[in-house]
PDB file of C-alpha atoms in Angstrom:
ATOM      1  CA  MET Z  23      51.230  39.235  20.476  1.00 77.00           C
ATOM      2  CA  ALA Z  24      48.167  37.453  18.509  1.00 80.00           C
ATOM      3  CA  MET Z  25      51.174  37.105  16.067  1.00 84.00           C
ATOM      4  CA  VAL Z  26      53.323  35.813  18.372  1.00 84.00           C
ATOM      5  CA  ARG Z  27      51.214  33.737  20.092  1.00 83.00           C
ATOM      6  CA  ASP Z  28      50.064  32.081  16.574  1.00 85.00           C
ATOM      7  CA  ALA Z  29      53.992  31.817  15.445  1.00 86.00           C
ATOM      8  CA  PHE Z  30      54.469  29.899  18.945  1.00 86.00           C
ATOM      9  CA  ILE Z  31      51.582  27.264  18.183  1.00 86.00           C
ATOM     10  CA  SER Z  32      52.536  26.817  14.865  1.00 86.00           C
ATOM     11  CA  GLY Z  33      56.238  26.079  16.721  1.00 85.00           C
ATOM     12  CA  VAL Z  34      54.179  23.776  19.096  1.00 84.00           C
ATOM     13  CA  LEU Z  35      52.294  21.973  16.348  1.00 82.00           C
ATOM     14  CA  LEU Z  36      55.926  21.215  14.362  1.00 83.00           C
ATOM     15  CA  LEU Z  37      57.794  19.988  16.776  1.00 86.00           C
ATOM     16  CA  THR Z  38      54.847  18.064  18.663  1.00 87.00           C
ATOM     17  CA  PRO Z  39      55.319  14.794  15.585  1.00 82.00           C
ATOM     18  CA  LEU Z  40      58.876  14.530  16.454  1.00 85.00           C
ATOM     19  CA  MET Z  41      58.730  15.076  20.097  1.00 88.00           C
ATOM     20  CA  VAL Z  42      56.138  12.356  20.510  1.00 86.00           C
ATOM     21  CA  THR Z  43      58.109   9.874  18.242  1.00 87.00           C
ATOM     22  CA  VAL Z  44      61.502  10.461  20.245  1.00 87.00           C
ATOM     23  CA  TRP Z  45      59.536   9.999  23.652  1.00 89.00           C
ATOM     24  CA  ALA Z  46      58.371   6.628  21.925  1.00 88.00           C
ATOM     25  CA  PHE Z  47      61.412   5.803  20.982  1.00 88.00           C
ATOM     26  CA  TYR Z  48      62.700   6.537  24.426  1.00 88.00           C
ATOM     27  CA  LYS Z  49      60.367   4.362  26.270  1.00 89.00           C
ATOM     28  CA  VAL Z  50      60.674   1.590  23.916  1.00 87.00           C
ATOM     29  CA  ILE Z  51      64.185   1.930  24.887  1.00 87.00           C
ATOM     30  CA  LEU Z  52      63.710   2.304  28.231  1.00 86.00           C
ATOM     31  CA  MET Z  53      61.148  -0.928  28.724  1.00 88.00           C
ATOM     32  CA  VAL Z  54      62.926  -3.368  26.205  1.00 88.00           C
ATOM     33  CA  GLY Z  55      66.892  -2.616  27.988  1.00 81.00           C
ATOM     34  CA  GLY Z  56      64.676  -2.767  31.952  1.00 79.00           C
ATOM     35  CA  THR Z  57      63.754  -5.981  31.085  1.00 85.00           C
ATOM     36  CA  PHE Z  58      66.361  -8.049  28.873  1.00 86.00           C
ATOM     37  CA  ARG Z  59      69.698  -5.820  29.923  1.00 82.00           C
ATOM     38  CA  PRO Z  60      70.146  -7.760  33.148  1.00 80.00           C
ATOM     39  CA  LEU Z  61      70.218 -11.168  31.392  1.00 81.00           C
ATOM     40  CA  ILE Z  62      72.390  -9.833  28.310  1.00 79.00           C
ATOM     41  CA  PHE Z  63      74.883  -7.863  30.193  1.00 76.00           C
ATOM     42  CA  PHE Z  64      74.908  -9.974  33.338  1.00 69.00           C
ATOM     43  CA  THR Z  65      77.980  -8.683  34.300  1.00 65.00           C
ATOM     44  CA  ALA Z  66      77.865  -5.068  34.449  1.00 60.00           C
ATOM     45  CA  PRO Z  67      76.335  -3.273  37.421  1.00 61.00           C
ATOM     46  CA  ARG Z  68      73.964  -0.073  36.799  1.00 62.00           C
ATOM     47  CA  ALA Z  69      76.638   2.462  35.601  1.00 59.00           C
ATOM     48  CA  PRO Z  70      76.492   5.513  37.857  1.00 65.00           C
ATOM     49  CA  SER Z  71      76.458   7.429  34.522  1.00 73.00           C
ATOM     50  CA  ALA Z  72      72.761   8.006  33.400  1.00 76.00           C
ATOM     51  CA  LEU Z  73      74.218   8.225  29.560  1.00 77.00           C
ATOM     52  CA  ILE Z  74      76.061   4.915  30.595  1.00 79.00           C
ATOM     53  CA  ASN Z  75      72.992   3.229  31.410  1.00 80.00           C
ATOM     54  CA  LEU Z  76      71.238   4.539  28.127  1.00 81.00           C
ATOM     55  CA  GLY Z  77      73.912   3.443  26.315  1.00 84.00           C
ATOM     56  CA  LEU Z  78      73.736   0.075  27.728  1.00 84.00           C
ATOM     57  CA  ASP Z  79      70.090   0.360  27.325  1.00 86.00           C
ATOM     58  CA  VAL Z  80      70.299   1.179  23.895  1.00 88.00           C
ATOM     59  CA  ALA Z  81      72.747  -1.780  23.010  1.00 89.00           C
ATOM     60  CA  THR Z  82      70.389  -4.082  24.876  1.00 89.00           C
ATOM     61  CA  THR Z  83      67.357  -2.785  22.654  1.00 90.00           C
ATOM     62  CA  LEU Z  84      69.435  -3.816  18.901  1.00 91.00           C
ATOM     63  CA  ILE Z  85      70.505  -6.940  20.465  1.00 91.00           C
ATOM     64  CA  VAL Z  86      67.004  -8.227  21.038  1.00 90.00           C
ATOM     65  CA  ILE Z  87      66.016  -6.691  17.383  1.00 89.00           C
ATOM     66  CA  ILE Z  88      68.785  -8.771  16.000  1.00 91.00           C
ATOM     67  CA  GLY Z  89      67.650 -11.596  17.951  1.00 87.00           C
ATOM     68  CA  ILE Z  90      63.838 -11.204  16.539  1.00 85.00           C
ATOM     69  CA  THR Z  91      65.081 -10.577  13.418  1.00 86.00           C
ATOM     70  CA  LEU Z  92      67.230 -14.047  13.157  1.00 85.00           C
ATOM     71  CA  LEU Z  93      64.400 -15.753  14.761  1.00 79.00           C
ATOM     72  CA  GLY Z  94      62.263 -14.591  11.689  1.00 78.00           C
ATOM     73  CA  TYR Z  95      64.563 -16.147   8.952  1.00 78.00           C
ATOM     74  CA  ILE Z  96      64.839 -19.111  11.303  1.00 77.00           C
ATOM     75  CA  SER Z  97      60.924 -19.911  11.243  1.00 71.00           C
ATOM     76  CA  ARG Z  98      61.126 -19.577   7.704  1.00 72.00           C
ATOM     77  CA  ASP Z  99      63.515 -23.157   7.575  1.00 72.00           C
ATOM     78  CA  VAL Z 100      61.562 -26.456   8.057  1.00 65.00           C
ATOM     79  CA  PHE Z 101      63.869 -27.268  11.308  1.00 67.00           C
ATOM     80  CA  GLY Z 102      62.752 -24.110  12.548  1.00 68.00           C
ATOM     81  CA  ARG Z 103      58.897 -24.314  11.705  1.00 73.00           C
ATOM     82  CA  PHE Z 104      59.347 -27.960  13.609  1.00 76.00           C
ATOM     83  CA  PHE Z 105      60.588 -26.100  16.752  1.00 75.00           C
ATOM     84  CA  VAL Z 106      57.815 -23.402  16.403  1.00 74.00           C
ATOM     85  CA  ARG Z 107      55.199 -26.032  15.984  1.00 79.00           C
ATOM     86  CA  VAL Z 108      56.922 -27.558  19.312  1.00 81.00           C
ATOM     87  CA  ALA Z 109      57.023 -24.630  21.036  1.00 80.00           C
ATOM     88  CA  GLU Z 110      53.616 -23.497  20.543  1.00 80.00           C
ATOM     89  CA  ARG Z 111      52.124 -26.882  21.432  1.00 83.00           C
ATOM     90  CA  PHE Z 112      54.002 -26.559  24.772  1.00 82.00           C
ATOM     91  CA  VAL Z 113      52.593 -23.173  25.205  1.00 79.00           C
ATOM     92  CA  LEU Z 114      48.982 -24.276  24.413  1.00 78.00           C
ATOM     93  CA  SER Z 115      48.789 -26.828  27.134  1.00 82.00           C
ATOM     94  CA  ILE Z 116      49.286 -24.502  29.469  1.00 81.00           C
ATOM     95  CA  PRO Z 117      45.782 -23.439  31.271  1.00 79.00           C
ATOM     96  CA  GLY Z 118      44.669 -20.000  30.673  1.00 75.00           C
ATOM     97  CA  VAL Z 119      47.997 -18.930  29.289  1.00 74.00           C
ATOM     98  CA  GLY Z 120      47.130 -21.229  25.529  1.00 74.00           C
ATOM     99  CA  ALA Z 121      43.335 -18.943  25.330  1.00 77.00           C
ATOM    100  CA  VAL Z 122      45.557 -15.703  25.391  1.00 77.00           C
ATOM    101  CA  TYR Z 123      47.916 -17.303  23.160  1.00 77.00           C
ATOM    102  CA  ILE Z 124      45.653 -18.521  20.301  1.00 75.00           C
ATOM    103  CA  SER Z 125      43.770 -15.259  21.036  1.00 71.00           C
ATOM    104  CA  VAL Z 126      46.395 -13.212  20.387  1.00 74.00           C
ATOM    105  CA  LYS Z 127      47.655 -15.096  17.784  1.00 73.00           C
ATOM    106  CA  GLN Z 128      44.494 -14.662  15.137  1.00 68.00           C
ATOM    107  CA  ILE Z 129      45.027 -11.431  15.578  1.00 65.00           C
ATOM    108  CA  VAL Z 130      48.582 -11.276  14.637  1.00 68.00           C
ATOM    109  CA  ASP Z 131      47.754 -13.612  11.624  1.00 66.00           C
ATOM    110  CA  THR Z 132      45.016 -11.649  10.734  1.00 59.00           C
ATOM    111  CA  PHE Z 133      46.674  -8.157  10.885  1.00 58.00           C
ATOM    112  CA  GLY Z 134      49.964  -9.179  10.386  1.00 59.00           C
ATOM    113  CA  SER Z 135      52.427  -8.650   6.942  1.00 52.00           C
ATOM    114  CA  SER Z 136      52.003 -12.538   6.167  1.00 50.00           C
ATOM    115  CA  SER Z 137      48.209 -12.383   5.691  1.00 49.00           C
ATOM    116  CA  ARG Z 138      48.013  -8.665   4.104  1.00 52.00           C
ATOM    117  CA  ASN Z 139      46.691 -10.475   0.823  1.00 55.00           C
ATOM    118  CA  GLN Z 140      43.439 -11.614   2.981  1.00 66.00           C
ATOM    119  CA  PHE Z 141      42.659  -7.417   2.103  1.00 78.00           C
ATOM    120  CA  SER Z 142      42.967  -6.530  -1.612  1.00 81.00           C
ATOM    121  CA  LYS Z 143      40.849  -3.333  -1.984  1.00 90.00           C
ATOM    122  CA  VAL Z 144      39.532  -0.647   0.058  1.00 92.00           C
ATOM    123  CA  VAL Z 145      35.721  -0.503  -0.514  1.00 95.00           C
ATOM    124  CA  LEU Z 146      32.564   1.266   0.194  1.00 95.00           C
ATOM    125  CA  VAL Z 147      29.299  -0.286   1.389  1.00 95.00           C
ATOM    126  CA  GLU Z 148      26.261   1.326   2.729  1.00 94.00           C
ATOM    127  CA  PHE Z 149      26.021  -0.081   6.074  1.00 94.00           C
ATOM    128  CA  PRO Z 150      24.818   0.252   9.169  1.00 91.00           C
ATOM    129  CA  ARG Z 151      21.755   1.625   6.349  1.00 90.00           C
ATOM    130  CA  LYS Z 152      21.022   3.218   3.494  1.00 89.00           C
ATOM    131  CA  GLY Z 153      22.554   6.230   2.660  1.00 89.00           C
ATOM    132  CA  CYS Z 154      25.322   6.113   5.514  1.00 93.00           C
ATOM    133  CA  TRP Z 155      28.178   4.962   4.120  1.00 94.00           C
ATOM    134  CA  ALA Z 156      30.782   2.517   6.116  1.00 94.00           C
ATOM    135  CA  MET Z 157      34.660   1.707   4.795  1.00 93.00           C
ATOM    136  CA  GLY Z 158      35.649  -1.900   4.872  1.00 93.00           C
ATOM    137  CA  PHE Z 159      38.309  -4.410   3.180  1.00 93.00           C
ATOM    138  CA  LEU Z 160      37.354  -6.093   0.225  1.00 92.00           C
ATOM    139  CA  THR Z 161      38.609 -10.170   1.629  1.00 86.00           C
ATOM    140  CA  ASN Z 162      36.900 -12.384  -1.138  1.00 81.00           C
ATOM    141  CA  ARG Z 163      35.429 -12.384  -4.522  1.00 77.00           C
ATOM    142  CA  THR Z 164      33.778 -15.614  -4.558  1.00 68.00           C
ATOM    143  CA  GLN Z 165      31.209 -17.282  -2.192  1.00 68.00           C
ATOM    144  CA  GLY Z 166      29.693 -20.603  -2.195  1.00 75.00           C
ATOM    145  CA  GLU Z 167      27.031 -21.171   0.109  1.00 82.00           C
ATOM    146  CA  PRO Z 168      26.238 -17.212   0.763  1.00 79.00           C
ATOM    147  CA  GLN Z 169      25.964 -17.057  -3.197  1.00 79.00           C
ATOM    148  CA  ARG Z 170      23.647 -20.040  -3.870  1.00 80.00           C
ATOM    149  CA  HIS Z 171      21.243 -18.502  -0.701  1.00 82.00           C
ATOM    150  CA  THR Z 172      21.267 -15.491  -1.897  1.00 81.00           C
ATOM    151  CA  GLY Z 173      20.740 -15.780  -5.812  1.00 81.00           C
ATOM    152  CA  ARG Z 174      22.801 -12.872  -6.127  1.00 83.00           C
ATOM    153  CA  GLU Z 175      26.791 -12.277  -6.790  1.00 86.00           C
ATOM    154  CA  VAL Z 176      27.820 -11.191  -3.523  1.00 89.00           C
ATOM    155  CA  LEU Z 177      31.120  -9.949  -2.130  1.00 90.00           C
ATOM    156  CA  THR Z 178      32.540 -10.595   1.333  1.00 90.00           C
ATOM    157  CA  VAL Z 179      33.564  -7.159   2.967  1.00 92.00           C
ATOM    158  CA  PHE Z 180      34.837  -6.817   6.532  1.00 92.00           C
ATOM    159  CA  VAL Z 181      33.919  -3.423   7.717  1.00 94.00           C
ATOM    160  CA  PRO Z 182      36.397  -3.370  11.131  1.00 91.00           C
ATOM    161  CA  THR Z 183      35.516  -1.324  14.198  1.00 89.00           C
ATOM    162  CA  THR Z 184      37.510   2.264  14.786  1.00 87.00           C
ATOM    163  CA  PRO Z 185      40.267   3.209  16.420  1.00 82.00           C
ATOM    164  CA  ASN Z 186      40.477  -0.351  17.245  1.00 80.00           C
ATOM    165  CA  PRO Z 187      40.245  -2.502  13.636  1.00 81.00           C
ATOM    166  CA  THR Z 188      40.390  -5.740  15.694  1.00 77.00           C
ATOM    167  CA  GLY Z 189      36.819  -6.431  15.704  1.00 83.00           C
ATOM    168  CA  GLY Z 190      33.833  -5.872  13.101  1.00 89.00           C
ATOM    169  CA  TYR Z 191      31.316  -7.275  11.103  1.00 92.00           C
ATOM    170  CA  VAL Z 192      31.566  -9.559   7.957  1.00 91.00           C
ATOM    171  CA  LEU Z 193      29.308  -8.960   5.123  1.00 92.00           C
ATOM    172  CA  PHE Z 194      27.890  -9.752   2.234  1.00 91.00           C
ATOM    173  CA  VAL Z 195      27.173  -7.052  -0.181  1.00 91.00           C
ATOM    174  CA  PRO Z 196      26.074  -7.510  -3.729  1.00 90.00           C
ATOM    175  CA  ILE Z 197      28.542  -6.529  -6.119  1.00 91.00           C
ATOM    176  CA  GLU Z 198      26.628  -3.940  -7.636  1.00 92.00           C
ATOM    177  CA  GLU Z 199      26.775  -2.510  -3.872  1.00 93.00           C
ATOM    178  CA  VAL Z 200      30.628  -1.729  -3.414  1.00 94.00           C
ATOM    179  CA  ILE Z 201      32.171   1.039  -4.568  1.00 94.00           C
ATOM    180  CA  GLU Z 202      36.303   0.010  -4.779  1.00 92.00           C
ATOM    181  CA  LEU Z 203      38.382   2.404  -3.810  1.00 92.00           C
ATOM    182  CA  GLU Z 204      42.131   3.502  -5.108  1.00 89.00           C
ATOM    183  CA  MET Z 205      43.320   3.839  -1.668  1.00 89.00           C
ATOM    184  CA  SER Z 206      45.756   1.535  -0.325  1.00 88.00           C
ATOM    185  CA  ILE Z 207      45.094  -0.994   2.499  1.00 87.00           C
ATOM    186  CA  GLY Z 208      47.807   0.593   4.369  1.00 86.00           C
ATOM    187  CA  GLU Z 209      45.920   4.787   3.599  1.00 89.00           C
ATOM    188  CA  GLY Z 210      42.632   2.801   4.598  1.00 89.00           C
ATOM    189  CA  MET Z 211      43.658   1.064   8.526  1.00 87.00           C
ATOM    190  CA  LYS Z 212      45.184   4.863   9.368  1.00 88.00           C
ATOM    191  CA  MET Z 213      42.040   5.945   8.415  1.00 89.00           C
ATOM    192  CA  ILE Z 214      40.265   3.803  10.420  1.00 89.00           C
ATOM    193  CA  ILE Z 215      42.588   3.719  12.986  1.00 87.00           C
ATOM    194  CA  SER Z 216      42.559   7.587  13.544  1.00 87.00           C
ATOM    195  CA  GLY Z 217      39.088   7.911  13.509  1.00 86.00           C
ATOM    196  CA  GLY Z 218      38.592   9.751  10.314  1.00 85.00           C
ATOM    197  CA  ALA Z 219      41.239  12.460  11.366  1.00 85.00           C
ATOM    198  CA  PHE Z 220      43.880  10.842   9.041  1.00 84.00           C
ATOM    199  CA  VAL Z 221      42.174  11.763   5.370  1.00 83.00           C
ATOM    200  CA  PRO Z 222      44.383  10.438   2.477  1.00 82.00           C
ATOM    201  CA  PRO Z 223      44.859  12.477  -0.369  1.00 77.00           C
ATOM    202  CA  GLY Z 224      42.325  11.699  -3.399  1.00 67.00           C
ATOM    203  CA  HIS Z 225      43.787   9.849  -6.446  1.00 58.00           C
ATOM    204  CA  PRO Z 226      43.498  10.762  -9.869  1.00 55.00           C
ATOM    205  CA  PRO Z 227      40.740   9.291 -11.903  1.00 52.00           C
ATOM    206  CA  VAL Z 228      42.786   6.632 -14.274  1.00 47.00           C
TER     207      VAL Z 228
END
């Protein structure tokens, strides 16, 4: 019985990531399809077959993804950037909505692909006290006023909170007290979001 139980648990552990992934995609398809399907397939009433409805929801999701991709391409053009700025000014002029929009935009700009170069290295710093190490991201190697006031060569390190990395602390740490790691920015972010449950494999010394 113990062997059967262990085998069953092993099977569950193997299937759980796949099941969660399928469930997540299914929920996204239902959410996007339920929201945009009446706008795209407005002439097609809901079919009596659940399979047909699911197919229409999948088609709606694909159309939305293609539309978002095209919008991204258009926004890179000068003409597209002009309309994006006009739309942003209109949204910012709406009371309440503008404040929410600018807050979300700042978070996306900070952690989005367009600003990933802001995080150049994953580092370790002693924080919040000596002997206790925290993982952070090196954001800047040159500092004007902080460096003049401290009289030392300092690096700017962003130490995010876990599991929500949108908040954190900006530290000015002496260069000799910063330990640079070999893990990638993506691996470091996964480790922080997982609360340390995800640990990337050790990199061999160079």
